[in-house]
Amino acid sequence: MTASAQSSREMTAAQPLRVIIATDCGSTTTKAILIEKLGNEYRQTHRGEAPTTVEAPFEDVTRGVLNSFAELEELSGRKILDGERIITPNRAAQGEPKVGVDIYISTSSAGGGLQMMVAGAVQSMTGESAQRCALGAGAIVMDVLASNDGRLPHEKIERIRSLRPDMILLSGGTDGGTVTHVVELAEYISAAEPRPRLGMSYQLPLIYAGNKDARDRIKEILGGKTSLVITDNIRPVLERENLGPARTKIHDLFLEHVMAQAPGYKKLLEWTGAPIMPTPAAVGLIMETIAKKENLNLIGVDIGGATTDVFSVFGGVFNRTVSANLGLSYSVSNVLAEAGLANILRWVPFTIEEQTLRNRIKNKMIRPTTIPQTLDELQIEHAIAREALRLALAHHASLATGLKGVQQERTISDIFEQTASGKSLIDMLQLDLIVGSGGILSHAPRRVQAMLMMVDAYEPLGVTRLSVDSIFMMPHLGVLSTVNEQAATDVFVRDCMIYLGTCVAPIGQGKEGERCADYTITFGEGRSPERGTLAFGDLRLFPLGRDDRAQIELRPAKQVDLGEGRGVSVTREVRGGEVGLLLDGRGRPLQLPANLEARLAALTRWHRAVDLYPGKS
Amino acid sequence: MGHAYTPGLTVTERTVIRKRRLLPIPGTVLAKAGDRVRAETVVARAELPGKVHVVNVANLLGLAPDEIQDYLVKKEGEAVGQDEVIAENKPFIRWFKTEVRSPIRGKVESVSTITGQVLLREPPRPLERLAYVDGAVVDLHPGQGVTVETSCSMVQGIFGIGGETWGELVMAVGSPEKTVSVSQLLPAMKNKIVVGGAFLGIETMKRAREIGIAGLVVGGIHDKDLRELLGYDLGVAITGTEQVGFTLVITEGFGTIPMAAKTFELLARHAGQKASISGATQIRAGVIRPEILIPQTTDSPGAGPAGRAVPATERSGIRIGDHVRIIRDPLFGRIGRVTALPTDLRQIETESVVRVLEVKFADGTSAVIPRANVEIIEGE
């Protein structure tokens, strides 16, 4: 947290907040929400939106913000603006309960968000640490430069020159270690004379967070050519990352340089009662807060038109990645390029010619605001979404790892189990909750569609709860949590999260129809238990309401594991949601029939079993 | 909810557009305010710093990095020729002498006693900014470039590849629903902008490249042909730098889609005139669409700064009677007129509840379409 955020929190802690207005200035839409204290709890009461106005002809982000406020005023009946001034604090005490707000806060990803280049001496060590640091701060990482990245020096210099990042994070070397590599990188950056993306008139911000012994040399080389900021080493020793100080500097520079260059932001910065956060940083913050509060391991995903962000908290360790070119409109064609046609087609429950599908995907790319009008089109979009979600999680798992290059003590018993350092932290069996966000998940016509998309893409193991963000208010709540954690948590639990239910997925494979596990589900009062056999290839859905819980006992076949070992029975309490309890007997890893007819039959059967689509299902 | 955003592409017989022709780095502006310029006129010039090459002298001579200054033959700032010696050791026996030569012609940029590297920089390369359209210089941006204004006919495409080019406009087919075949491309079309109808395939594109056609404008292409043309699957629609031998502008979308009659007729009326086209497309924040600009050949009343074009984004929304193109299956590519704009939300086949409109087609049939799935055809 920045110093100014800290002071803001202290300031607002002193005076109770009853009415809060928050915006997220996205690249296309500015979304405003109104949060009010009703009785003892905070609730999100109204929502307004307007097109973002960072680009020509307006070139002033505050126009869109004011328009979104105007819509909120109309919907809520609350007077928020006096001309172009936000009325603060609220005037309830003066006998005007519907006038004014106590604080205005905002996040921003307008104009492409925060775009960074990072550099580290060794790609898999300080290079990755620098990448994690920038991603955690909410940035898109345009490139990772490293001494051993396989590119020739002149190629590196050309690359630095051609990229126009908002800022650069340079790290390298442990404190007291070699200075040569990091100085070499500084020399390349200096030779490239990089220029910032926005504005010609200021120097590119560069954060140095490497070996402290190299600081003087770095100042000599880059001090005159960049707006250099020096902070603590992100990897002071190989065994430990220290990302906090560099992340704070990234946020400070984001406000001081990047935001200040974006049209209208100077005015916006004056309006807000807490520092503006990059949207993904705010989403990460709320996820981290919730995971820690409830002691959960969670994966959160925000799948947008252009990018897909993945957040995870495992064992209290937070990670975030952004797959900059995986999305469902602007980047839809890139999902096809990365996943391959066959992987998309495997989820489509009907036959379609390759040429037709390719053309349709490209047409969505060039007209990204269109929506599926027919069921076939919806099913194709859902198929693409599964692949985008899958690829983004794979990308995340490769970066959300333990530290690489760390010496591990081995005992004689480890000889047969040589686990390398840098193992992925993502353990699907330990996962408690998946949180989905983004239009395709939040606005799926049937909630079960969102649930099955995430189950198919992530293949959760054992028992996992799933939810979606109702109207994408996690950014707002993230920044709110820096000001008033109770308000953020109240709204998150009551208005933001829509629990879909729980997925129970045994690990193992078998022939279709063969016994996977016997189950007994015991519900609350007045409902008879459900008993049966889940066969391989089965998908079963049992209604279980949001506030309901059930006891499930599973007795797996001998090759099947439910997290306690093969063939070991498991009894767990499961919680419901808008969809219910899903028993997934399709096997893990999930295998779809290779034969086209068999695959279409299986998809149709599964879709019918959970009533996934209208009519045809 | 605020008004629905309905994107539109401009197709207009007469407009005035202004093009900012700026250098990517500071340089010299060559044109003056009021100058008449042609597309090929150089309006500004800059020197792009040369490429940097790195030579690790310490490693090559087996020295410690802080010793290299003593072994350099060329010092910082000095010019070097290709293969010229930049550093050498000083052995007792000349046979053991090792020389480090410059891989390039240029100058010594910097010497590092920490890494033992010498950075060499190639001479700067001139970078020229052309006017791109025939018109007049109406604004100067010192050190950066100029604004060129032109009174022209304008067609915005939906997607393109390749950069800016210009040439005489030639019609390859007689009607917008025709496909352009290989045999319709003639050697006489070299350096010209060729307009097709509904579709052209990869063989026709290859023929265009052989002939040296400057630009192709067509209703639709297949994605698989685009992939073959580029040699890779285009992931994100940020284009304009491709070098496939010509610039391609598609006006409707992917597939075989007749070019909108209004677009085709406008282009046909101007056959024989000079057109400037760009394939540059960017479908994210700050949308850039490909374009065909046909500057008017004679000055006529109404042309000039007063008749500024109205950007598509300034439209307040869609109206009854608007000419629209349907941009999503199952009626993709159909063009009709808006007959009703119901205010209530409707449930569509997918079960989504959305705002819709009614469109009537030329054949008398009509359809209810989500508002997000139409595009206004802009222009009078």
GROMACS .gro file of C-alpha atoms in nm, chain A residues 322-532:
model
  211
  322VAL     CA    1  -0.236  -1.181  -1.725
  323SER     CA    2  -0.266  -1.355  -2.058
  324ALA     CA    3  -0.259  -1.040  -2.265
  325ASN     CA    4  -0.395  -1.197  -2.581
  326LEU     CA    5  -0.651  -1.445  -2.455
  327GLY     CA    6  -1.000  -1.303  -2.464
  328LEU     CA    7  -1.336  -1.349  -2.625
  329SER     CA    8  -1.369  -1.055  -2.858
  330TYR     CA    9  -1.060  -0.855  -2.955
  331SER     CA   10  -0.839  -1.157  -2.886
  332VAL     CA   11  -1.079  -1.434  -2.984
  333SER     CA   12  -0.879  -1.518  -3.291
  334ASN     CA   13  -0.570  -1.560  -3.079
  335VAL     CA   14  -0.746  -1.825  -2.870
  336LEU     CA   15  -0.793  -2.016  -3.195
  337ALA     CA   16  -0.427  -1.961  -3.287
  338GLU     CA   17  -0.300  -2.078  -2.948
  339ALA     CA   18  -0.543  -2.358  -2.871
  340GLY     CA   19  -0.577  -2.493  -3.222
  341LEU     CA   20  -0.900  -2.567  -3.401
  342ALA     CA   21  -0.931  -2.925  -3.276
  343ASN     CA   22  -0.926  -2.817  -2.913
  344ILE     CA   23  -1.208  -2.571  -2.969
  345LEU     CA   24  -1.412  -2.812  -3.178
  346ARG     CA   25  -1.397  -3.082  -2.909
  347TRP     CA   26  -1.642  -2.876  -2.699
  348VAL     CA   27  -1.887  -2.801  -2.981
  349PRO     CA   28  -2.188  -3.036  -2.969
  350PHE     CA   29  -2.254  -3.031  -3.345
  351THR     CA   30  -2.053  -3.055  -3.663
  352ILE     CA   31  -1.932  -2.740  -3.834
  353GLU     CA   32  -1.699  -2.692  -4.127
  354GLU     CA   33  -1.354  -2.563  -4.044
  355GLN     CA   34  -1.380  -2.276  -4.290
  356THR     CA   35  -1.714  -2.161  -4.148
  357LEU     CA   36  -1.585  -2.169  -3.791
  358ARG     CA   37  -1.265  -1.984  -3.881
  359ASN     CA   38  -1.457  -1.712  -4.062
  360ARG     CA   39  -1.702  -1.675  -3.774
  361ILE     CA   40  -1.420  -1.635  -3.523
  362LYS     CA   41  -1.250  -1.372  -3.738
  363ASN     CA   42  -1.579  -1.189  -3.780
  364LYS     CA   43  -1.613  -1.174  -3.403
  365MET     CA   44  -1.259  -1.035  -3.382
  366ILE     CA   45  -1.329  -0.751  -3.624
  367ARG     CA   46  -1.672  -0.678  -3.473
  368PRO     CA   47  -1.603  -0.747  -3.108
  369THR     CA   48  -1.919  -0.595  -2.964
  370THR     CA   49  -2.158  -0.841  -3.130
  371ILE     CA   50  -2.341  -1.106  -2.926
  372PRO     CA   51  -2.445  -1.463  -3.012
  373GLN     CA   52  -2.792  -1.457  -3.156
  374THR     CA   53  -2.845  -1.829  -3.209
  375LEU     CA   54  -2.787  -2.123  -2.982
  376ASP     CA   55  -2.516  -2.257  -3.212
  377GLU     CA   56  -2.326  -1.930  -3.187
  378LEU     CA   57  -2.358  -1.931  -2.809
  379GLN     CA   58  -2.224  -2.284  -2.793
  380ILE     CA   59  -1.928  -2.189  -3.010
  381GLU     CA   60  -1.848  -1.895  -2.781
  382HIS     CA   61  -1.870  -2.119  -2.479
  383ALA     CA   62  -1.634  -2.366  -2.648
  384ILE     CA   63  -1.382  -2.090  -2.714
  385ALA     CA   64  -1.419  -1.966  -2.356
  386ARG     CA   65  -1.329  -2.311  -2.222
  387GLU     CA   66  -1.006  -2.304  -2.419
  388ALA     CA   67  -0.921  -1.945  -2.320
  389LEU     CA   68  -0.978  -2.033  -1.954
  390ARG     CA   69  -0.770  -2.349  -1.984
  391LEU     CA   70  -0.478  -2.177  -2.156
  392ALA     CA   71  -0.477  -1.886  -1.913
  393LEU     CA   72  -0.466  -2.121  -1.615
  394ALA     CA   73  -0.181  -2.320  -1.772
  395HIS     CA   74   0.006  -1.993  -1.818
  396HIS     CA   75  -0.066  -1.899  -1.458
  397ALA     CA   76   0.049  -2.235  -1.324
  398SER     CA   77   0.381  -2.197  -1.503
  399LEU     CA   78   0.452  -1.868  -1.328
  400ALA     CA   79   0.287  -1.924  -0.991
  401THR     CA   80   0.573  -2.136  -0.868
  402GLY     CA   81   0.806  -2.167  -0.577
  403LEU     CA   82   1.139  -1.990  -0.621
  404LYS     CA   83   1.370  -2.144  -0.875
  405GLY     CA   84   1.741  -2.184  -0.822
  406VAL     CA   85   1.698  -2.247  -0.452
  407GLN     CA   86   1.911  -2.520  -0.300
  408GLN     CA   87   1.705  -2.792  -0.143
  409GLU     CA   88   1.819  -3.021   0.129
  410ARG     CA   89   1.764  -3.378   0.032
  411THR     CA   90   1.761  -3.682   0.251
  412ILE     CA   91   1.817  -4.036   0.143
  413SER     CA   92   1.441  -4.085   0.112
  414ASP     CA   93   1.422  -3.808  -0.150
  415ILE     CA   94   1.649  -3.987  -0.392
  416PHE     CA   95   1.359  -4.160  -0.562
  417GLU     CA   96   1.146  -3.848  -0.573
  418GLN     CA   97   1.352  -3.579  -0.733
  419THR     CA   98   1.123  -3.275  -0.726
  420ALA     CA   99   1.287  -2.975  -0.880
  421SER     CA  100   1.274  -2.635  -0.719
  422GLY     CA  101   1.018  -2.400  -0.869
  423LYS     CA  102   0.726  -2.643  -0.853
  424SER     CA  103   0.389  -2.488  -0.941
  425LEU     CA  104   0.190  -2.374  -0.640
  426ILE     CA  105  -0.137  -2.454  -0.815
  427ASP     CA  106  -0.267  -2.775  -0.661
  428MET     CA  107  -0.618  -2.848  -0.782
  429LEU     CA  108  -0.678  -3.099  -0.507
  430GLN     CA  109  -0.614  -2.835  -0.240
  431LEU     CA  110  -0.830  -2.580  -0.419
  432ASP     CA  111  -1.135  -2.467  -0.219
  433LEU     CA  112  -1.297  -2.205  -0.440
  434ILE     CA  113  -1.302  -2.090  -0.802
  435VAL     CA  114  -1.426  -1.736  -0.864
  436GLY     CA  115  -1.520  -1.651  -1.222
  437SER     CA  116  -1.565  -1.305  -1.359
  438GLY     CA  117  -1.609  -1.141  -1.698
  439GLY     CA  118  -1.907  -1.115  -1.932
  440ILE     CA  119  -1.909  -1.472  -2.061
  441LEU     CA  120  -1.925  -1.613  -1.706
  442SER     CA  121  -2.117  -1.340  -1.521
  443HIS     CA  122  -2.377  -1.296  -1.796
  444ALA     CA  123  -2.420  -1.654  -1.921
  445PRO     CA  124  -2.795  -1.698  -1.985
  446ARG     CA  125  -2.800  -1.998  -1.748
  447ARG     CA  126  -2.574  -2.009  -1.443
  448VAL     CA  127  -2.502  -2.376  -1.503
  449GLN     CA  128  -2.332  -2.273  -1.828
  450ALA     CA  129  -2.079  -2.067  -1.631
  451MET     CA  130  -2.027  -2.354  -1.389
  452LEU     CA  131  -1.967  -2.616  -1.656
  453MET     CA  132  -1.735  -2.387  -1.855
  454MET     CA  133  -1.512  -2.352  -1.548
  455VAL     CA  134  -1.535  -2.722  -1.458
  456ASP     CA  135  -1.444  -2.828  -1.813
  457ALA     CA  136  -1.161  -2.579  -1.841
  458TYR     CA  137  -1.007  -2.622  -1.498
  459GLU     CA  138  -1.090  -2.985  -1.425
  460PRO     CA  139  -1.110  -2.934  -1.049
  461LEU     CA  140  -1.020  -3.241  -0.845
  462GLY     CA  141  -1.206  -3.369  -0.541
  463VAL     CA  142  -1.445  -3.119  -0.385
  464THR     CA  143  -1.442  -2.759  -0.512
  465ARG     CA  144  -1.685  -2.472  -0.472
  466LEU     CA  145  -1.754  -2.238  -0.764
  467SER     CA  146  -1.888  -1.887  -0.787
  468VAL     CA  147  -1.918  -1.592  -1.024
  469ASP     CA  148  -1.892  -1.217  -0.976
  470SER     CA  149  -2.245  -1.085  -1.028
  471ILE     CA  150  -2.176  -0.759  -1.211
  472PHE     CA  151  -1.798  -0.729  -1.209
  473MET     CA  152  -1.754  -0.515  -0.902
  474MET     CA  153  -1.437  -0.676  -0.772
  475PRO     CA  154  -1.216  -0.385  -0.885
  476HIS     CA  155  -1.433  -0.141  -0.692
  477LEU     CA  156  -1.424  -0.361  -0.384
  478GLY     CA  157  -1.047  -0.403  -0.408
  479VAL     CA  158  -0.982  -0.033  -0.387
  480LEU     CA  159  -1.255  -0.001  -0.125
  481SER     CA  160  -1.075  -0.257   0.091
  482THR     CA  161  -0.784  -0.012   0.123
  483VAL     CA  162  -1.024   0.240   0.273
  484ASN     CA  163  -1.280   0.033   0.463
  485GLU     CA  164  -1.232  -0.341   0.479
  486GLN     CA  165  -1.568  -0.408   0.642
  487ALA     CA  166  -1.756  -0.232   0.363
  488ALA     CA  167  -1.561  -0.425   0.101
  489THR     CA  168  -1.619  -0.760   0.270
  490ASP     CA  169  -1.990  -0.698   0.332
  491VAL     CA  170  -2.057  -0.613  -0.030
  492PHE     CA  171  -1.833  -0.891  -0.158
  493VAL     CA  172  -2.019  -1.157   0.039
  494ARG     CA  173  -2.373  -1.025  -0.008
  495ASP     CA  174  -2.384  -0.864  -0.351
  496CYS     CA  175  -2.075  -0.951  -0.548
  497MET     CA  176  -2.036  -1.327  -0.515
  498ILE     CA  177  -2.297  -1.555  -0.661
  499TYR     CA  178  -2.225  -1.905  -0.542
  500LEU     CA  179  -2.298  -2.159  -0.811
  501GLY     CA  180  -2.247  -2.470  -0.604
  502THR     CA  181  -1.995  -2.747  -0.553
  503CYS     CA  182  -1.830  -2.981  -0.798
  504VAL     CA  183  -1.725  -3.325  -0.681
  505ALA     CA  184  -1.482  -3.486  -0.925
  506PRO     CA  185  -1.316  -3.820  -0.850
  507ILE     CA  186  -0.961  -3.866  -0.985
  508GLY     CA  187  -0.906  -4.161  -1.212
  509GLN     CA  188  -1.029  -4.304  -1.538
  510GLY     CA  189  -1.239  -4.596  -1.643
  511LYS     CA  190  -1.456  -4.730  -1.922
  512GLU     CA  191  -1.780  -4.550  -1.985
  513GLY     CA  192  -2.054  -4.698  -1.769
  514GLU     CA  193  -1.811  -4.865  -1.528
  515ARG     CA  194  -1.858  -4.787  -1.158
  516CYS     CA  195  -1.667  -4.479  -1.050
  517ALA     CA  196  -1.808  -4.427  -0.700
  518ASP     CA  197  -2.117  -4.497  -0.491
  519TYR     CA  198  -2.262  -4.196  -0.321
  520THR     CA  199  -2.500  -4.105  -0.043
  521ILE     CA  200  -2.606  -3.744  -0.013
  522THR     CA  201  -2.777  -3.643   0.309
  523PHE     CA  202  -2.965  -3.315   0.298
  524GLY     CA  203  -3.119  -3.102   0.569
  525GLU     CA  204  -3.452  -3.160   0.732
  526GLY     CA  205  -3.744  -3.278   0.521
  527ARG     CA  206  -3.548  -3.398   0.221
  528SER     CA  207  -3.478  -3.764   0.160
  529PRO     CA  208  -3.121  -3.869   0.101
  530GLU     CA  209  -3.002  -3.947  -0.251
  531ARG     CA  210  -2.819  -4.274  -0.304
  532GLY     CA  211  -2.674  -4.410  -0.619
   0.00000   0.00000   0.00000
